[in-house]
Every structure is written in C-alpha cells, then in structure tokens.
Coordinates of C-alpha atoms in Angstrom, one line a residue:
X18 CA -77.2 32.6 -66.2
X19 CA -74.7 32.3 -69.0
X20 CA -77.2 33.8 -71.4
X21 CA -77.6 36.8 -69.1
X22 CA -73.8 37.1 -68.7
X23 CA -73.2 37.1 -72.5
X24 CA -76.1 39.5 -73.1
X25 CA -74.7 42.0 -70.5
X26 CA -71.2 41.8 -71.8
X27 CA -72.2 42.2 -75.4
X28 CA -74.6 45.1 -74.5
X29 CA -71.8 46.9 -72.7
X30 CA -69.1 46.4 -75.3
X31 CA -71.5 47.5 -78.0
X32 CA -72.0 50.8 -76.2
X33 CA -69.9 53.9 -76.4
X34 CA -69.8 54.3 -72.6
X35 CA -67.8 51.1 -72.4
X36 CA -64.9 52.5 -74.2
X37 CA -65.1 55.8 -72.6
X38 CA -65.1 54.3 -69.1
X39 CA -62.3 51.9 -69.8
X40 CA -60.2 54.5 -71.5
X41 CA -60.7 57.0 -68.7
X42 CA -59.6 54.4 -66.2
X43 CA -56.5 53.3 -68.1
X44 CA -55.5 56.9 -69.1
X45 CA -56.1 58.2 -65.6
X46 CA -54.1 55.5 -63.9
X47 CA -51.3 55.7 -66.6
X48 CA -51.0 59.5 -66.0
X49 CA -50.8 59.0 -62.3
X50 CA -48.2 56.2 -62.5
X51 CA -45.9 57.6 -65.2
X52 CA -46.6 61.3 -65.9
X53 CA -47.7 63.5 -63.0
X54 CA -44.5 64.6 -61.1
X55 CA -46.2 64.2 -57.7
X56 CA -47.0 60.6 -58.2
X57 CA -44.8 59.4 -61.1
X58 CA -42.6 56.4 -60.3
X59 CA -40.0 57.8 -62.6
X60 CA -39.7 60.9 -60.5
X61 CA -39.6 59.1 -57.2
X62 CA -37.1 56.4 -58.4
X63 CA -38.8 53.5 -56.7
X64 CA -39.8 50.3 -58.6
X65 CA -43.2 49.8 -57.0
X66 CA -46.8 50.3 -57.9
X67 CA -47.9 52.2 -54.8
X68 CA -49.3 54.9 -56.9
X69 CA -51.6 52.5 -58.7
X70 CA -52.9 50.9 -55.6
X71 CA -53.2 54.1 -53.7
X72 CA -55.2 56.0 -56.3
X73 CA -56.8 53.0 -58.1
X74 CA -59.5 52.6 -55.5
X75 CA -60.7 56.1 -56.1
X76 CA -60.8 55.6 -59.8
X77 CA -62.7 52.3 -59.4
X78 CA -65.1 54.2 -57.1
X79 CA -66.3 56.0 -60.2
X80 CA -65.7 53.3 -62.7
X81 CA -67.8 50.5 -61.1
X82 CA -70.9 52.7 -60.5
X83 CA -70.7 53.8 -64.1
X84 CA -70.5 50.2 -65.3
X85 CA -73.3 48.9 -63.1
X86 CA -75.7 51.9 -63.1
X87 CA -77.6 50.4 -66.1
X88 CA -77.8 46.8 -64.9
X89 CA -81.4 47.0 -63.6
X90 CA -82.3 50.7 -64.0
X91 CA -82.2 50.4 -67.8
X92 CA -84.3 47.2 -67.7
X93 CA -86.9 48.8 -65.4
X94 CA -87.2 52.0 -67.5
X95 CA -87.5 50.0 -70.8
X96 CA -89.9 47.5 -69.3
X97 CA -87.7 44.6 -70.2
X98 CA -87.1 43.4 -66.7
X99 CA -90.5 41.8 -66.6
X100 CA -89.8 40.3 -70.0
X101 CA -86.6 38.9 -68.7
X102 CA -88.5 37.0 -66.0
X103 CA -90.8 35.4 -68.5
X104 CA -87.8 33.2 -69.4
X105 CA -87.0 30.1 -67.2
X106 CA -84.6 32.1 -65.0
X107 CA -84.6 32.6 -61.3
X108 CA -83.7 35.9 -59.6
X109 CA -80.3 34.6 -58.6
X110 CA -79.5 33.5 -62.2
X111 CA -80.3 37.0 -63.4
X112 CA -78.4 38.7 -60.5
X113 CA -75.3 36.5 -60.8
X114 CA -75.3 36.7 -64.6
X115 CA -75.3 40.5 -64.4
X116 CA -72.8 40.5 -61.6
X117 CA -70.3 38.2 -63.2
X118 CA -70.5 40.3 -66.4
X119 CA -69.5 43.3 -64.2
X120 CA -66.5 41.4 -62.8
X121 CA -65.5 40.5 -66.4
X122 CA -65.4 44.1 -67.3
X123 CA -63.5 44.9 -64.2
X124 CA -60.9 42.4 -65.3
X125 CA -60.7 44.0 -68.7
X126 CA -59.8 47.2 -66.9
X127 CA -57.2 45.7 -64.6
X128 CA -55.4 43.3 -66.9
X129 CA -53.7 46.0 -69.1
X130 CA -52.2 47.5 -65.9
X131 CA -50.1 44.3 -65.6
X132 CA -47.9 46.0 -68.2
X133 CA -46.9 48.5 -65.5
X134 CA -45.7 45.7 -63.3
X135 CA -43.6 44.2 -66.1
X136 CA -42.2 47.6 -67.0
X137 CA -41.2 48.4 -63.4
X138 CA -39.7 45.0 -63.0
X139 CA -37.5 45.6 -66.0
X140 CA -36.6 49.2 -64.8
X141 CA -35.6 47.9 -61.3
X142 CA -31.9 47.8 -60.3
X143 CA -31.2 45.0 -60.8
X144 CA -34.0 44.0 -63.2
X145 CA -36.7 42.1 -61.3
X146 CA -36.1 44.0 -58.1
X147 CA -39.8 44.5 -57.2
X148 CA -41.9 43.1 -54.3
X149 CA -44.0 40.6 -56.2
X150 CA -45.8 39.4 -53.1
X151 CA -46.9 42.9 -52.2
X152 CA -48.0 43.5 -55.8
X153 CA -50.0 40.2 -55.9
X154 CA -51.7 41.1 -52.6
X155 CA -52.5 44.6 -53.8
X156 CA -54.0 43.3 -57.1
X157 CA -56.1 40.8 -55.1
X158 CA -57.2 43.7 -52.9
X159 CA -58.0 45.9 -55.8
X160 CA -60.0 43.2 -57.5
X161 CA -62.0 42.4 -54.4
X162 CA -62.6 46.1 -53.8
X163 CA -63.9 46.4 -57.4
X164 CA -66.1 43.4 -56.8
X165 CA -67.6 45.0 -53.7
X166 CA -68.2 48.3 -55.7
X167 CA -69.9 46.3 -58.4
X168 CA -72.2 44.6 -55.9
X169 CA -73.1 48.0 -54.4
X170 CA -73.7 49.4 -57.9
X171 CA -76.1 46.6 -58.8
X172 CA -78.0 47.1 -55.5
X173 CA -78.2 50.8 -56.3
X174 CA -79.4 50.1 -59.8
X175 CA -82.2 47.8 -58.5
X176 CA -83.6 50.7 -56.5
X177 CA -84.4 53.1 -59.3
X178 CA -85.2 53.5 -63.0
X179 CA -82.9 56.4 -63.4
X180 CA -79.3 55.6 -64.3
X181 CA -77.9 58.9 -63.0
X182 CA -79.7 58.4 -59.7
X183 CA -78.3 54.8 -59.6
X184 CA -74.8 56.1 -60.2
X185 CA -75.0 58.8 -57.5
X186 CA -76.4 56.3 -54.9
X187 CA -73.7 53.8 -55.7
X188 CA -71.0 56.5 -55.6
X189 CA -72.2 57.6 -52.2
X190 CA -72.4 54.1 -50.7
X191 CA -69.0 53.1 -52.1
X192 CA -67.3 56.2 -50.7
X193 CA -68.9 55.8 -47.3
X194 CA -68.0 52.1 -47.1
X195 CA -64.5 52.7 -48.4
X196 CA -63.3 55.6 -46.3
X197 CA -66.3 56.6 -44.1
X198 CA -65.5 54.3 -41.2
X199 CA -61.9 55.2 -41.1
X200 CA -62.9 58.9 -40.8
X201 CA -65.4 58.0 -38.1
X202 CA -62.7 56.2 -36.1
X203 CA -60.9 59.6 -35.7
X204 CA -63.8 61.3 -34.0
X205 CA -63.2 61.8 -30.3
X206 CA -66.4 60.2 -29.3
X207 CA -65.5 57.0 -31.1
X208 CA -61.7 57.1 -30.5
X209 CA -61.9 54.5 -27.7
X210 CA -63.3 52.0 -30.2
X211 CA -61.5 53.4 -33.2
X212 CA -59.9 50.1 -34.1
X213 CA -63.2 48.3 -34.2
X214 CA -64.9 51.0 -36.2
X215 CA -62.0 50.9 -38.8
X216 CA -62.5 47.2 -39.3
X217 CA -66.1 47.8 -40.4
X218 CA -64.8 49.7 -43.5
X219 CA -63.1 48.6 -46.7
X220 CA -60.0 50.7 -46.3
X221 CA -58.6 48.8 -43.3
X222 CA -58.9 45.4 -45.1
X223 CA -57.7 46.8 -48.4
X224 CA -54.5 48.2 -46.8
X225 CA -53.9 44.9 -45.1
X226 CA -54.0 43.0 -48.4
X227 CA -51.8 45.7 -50.0
X228 CA -48.9 44.7 -47.7
X229 CA -48.7 41.3 -49.4
X230 CA -50.1 39.4 -46.4
X231 CA -53.2 37.6 -47.6
X232 CA -55.1 37.1 -44.4
X233 CA -58.3 35.0 -44.8
X234 CA -60.2 37.4 -42.5
X235 CA -59.7 40.2 -44.9
X236 CA -60.9 38.1 -47.9
X237 CA -63.9 36.9 -45.9
X238 CA -64.8 40.5 -45.1
X239 CA -64.9 41.4 -48.8
X240 CA -66.9 38.3 -49.7
X241 CA -69.3 39.0 -46.9
X242 CA -70.0 42.5 -48.1
X243 CA -70.5 41.2 -51.7
X244 CA -73.0 38.5 -50.5
X245 CA -74.8 41.1 -48.4
X246 CA -75.2 43.5 -51.3
X247 CA -76.4 40.8 -53.7
X248 CA -78.9 39.5 -51.1
X249 CA -80.2 43.1 -50.8
X250 CA -80.5 43.3 -54.6
X251 CA -82.5 40.0 -54.5
X252 CA -84.8 41.4 -51.8
X253 CA -85.5 44.5 -53.9
X254 CA -86.2 42.5 -57.0
X255 CA -88.4 40.1 -55.2
X256 CA -90.5 42.9 -53.7
X257 CA -91.5 43.9 -57.3
X258 CA -93.4 40.6 -57.6
X259 CA -95.5 41.1 -54.5

C-alpha cells in the first residue's frame, strides 16, 4: 500500500495539473477571503473565516474530482491496472494507497489556508479575538467533506477509462450528495419529512460541524459515506476479474 501511495503522490506532483489545481484552489479561496468586496473579511470587518468555509466546499467540489479522475481511468486506458495486480497487492491495498494519496494532496491544499486563520487572529480587536473552536470544527468538516469527494472521485474513476467522463460523473455525484438532498427537502411533497431528507445529504452535517460542535453522529456520517464509496470502488474493480 505504501508503494502505491508514494507512486500516486510522485505521479501527481510531477504533473502540471497538480500545480494548476492547487494554485487555482489557493488563488480562488484567497480572492474570496481577501479581495472580492462581497466576500472580503476586510470589507465586512469581522475576524472570521466564514467565507472560506462557505465557498470552500464548492471549490473542493471541482478540486477533488480533478485530483482523482486519473486514479483508475488512466491505469485502465494505459493497460497498467492489470500490470499493477501482478504485484503481491490486494484490491484494498491498491484502493487505500490511492485514496490516502488523494487525502495527502487535499491536506497540501488546506494547510496553506491556516495562514488566513493566523492573519485574522492578529487582525482581531483585540488580537486573538477569533472563535477557535468554530474554526477547528469547520476545518474538520472541510477535510471530511474533501475526503468524501475524494472517495466519490475514485469510484467515478473506476467506472470509466476516460478521465473527463470520470470528472463529470464525480462532479455530478458530489453536487447531488452535497446540496441535492437539502434542495429536495424544500419540495412540498417531501416537506413533511424535510428534516429526515436533509440529514441524508452532506450539507446538513457539514453545517453542524462548522458551528464548532463536533458531534460524533456527523463524523460517523462522513466516515460511512467514505466507506460506502470505497466499497463500491472495490466492487467495480473486482468485477473486472470475473
């Protein structure tokens, strides 16, 4: 598994798309937090990172499918997936090695944004006047959200040899799971069970974590979706051997 992890990380960091994707994420988030008047914390005068955690999920919605679209699609197209299985590796070792490499790249994207937290903490009146608990909960939620998107992206990549198709499938599934259920809950037919429908989607659980209250039920929800997507990926890969 470690060999697969290192191979995936090296492969991604040696490609141009890695730096394009990470740069787009950091520049996009930076513009939203500091520059655009409608969202800039400097314009609103509040020392919080609500802009990052409100718009960050939509940026990750594109970022993670872009990172994971090649995980299996490229291997299938190049015929190297079968070669990979000639090594003494199980399906789960391959899947987890690739998945953890995606999480590592997600961390590479999120860690630089901690500078925003430090900057806002210093800009507070008095300095340090920032809700650290809410920020910590929001970062946990953002990471778990990205982890779910990565698992969905890997599942989508296992379905096809075309990276663009993989990206589009992952983008669609991530969007539906993130905000689709919240939208369904507003439909009159489902309004009576709107609360239950909302809980099926990511947005409900992400918003709960963003308040700084780390409820185990929300964490379990994210972990359950991740496990489900990885199991579906395993099922797709196993079907190729039949």
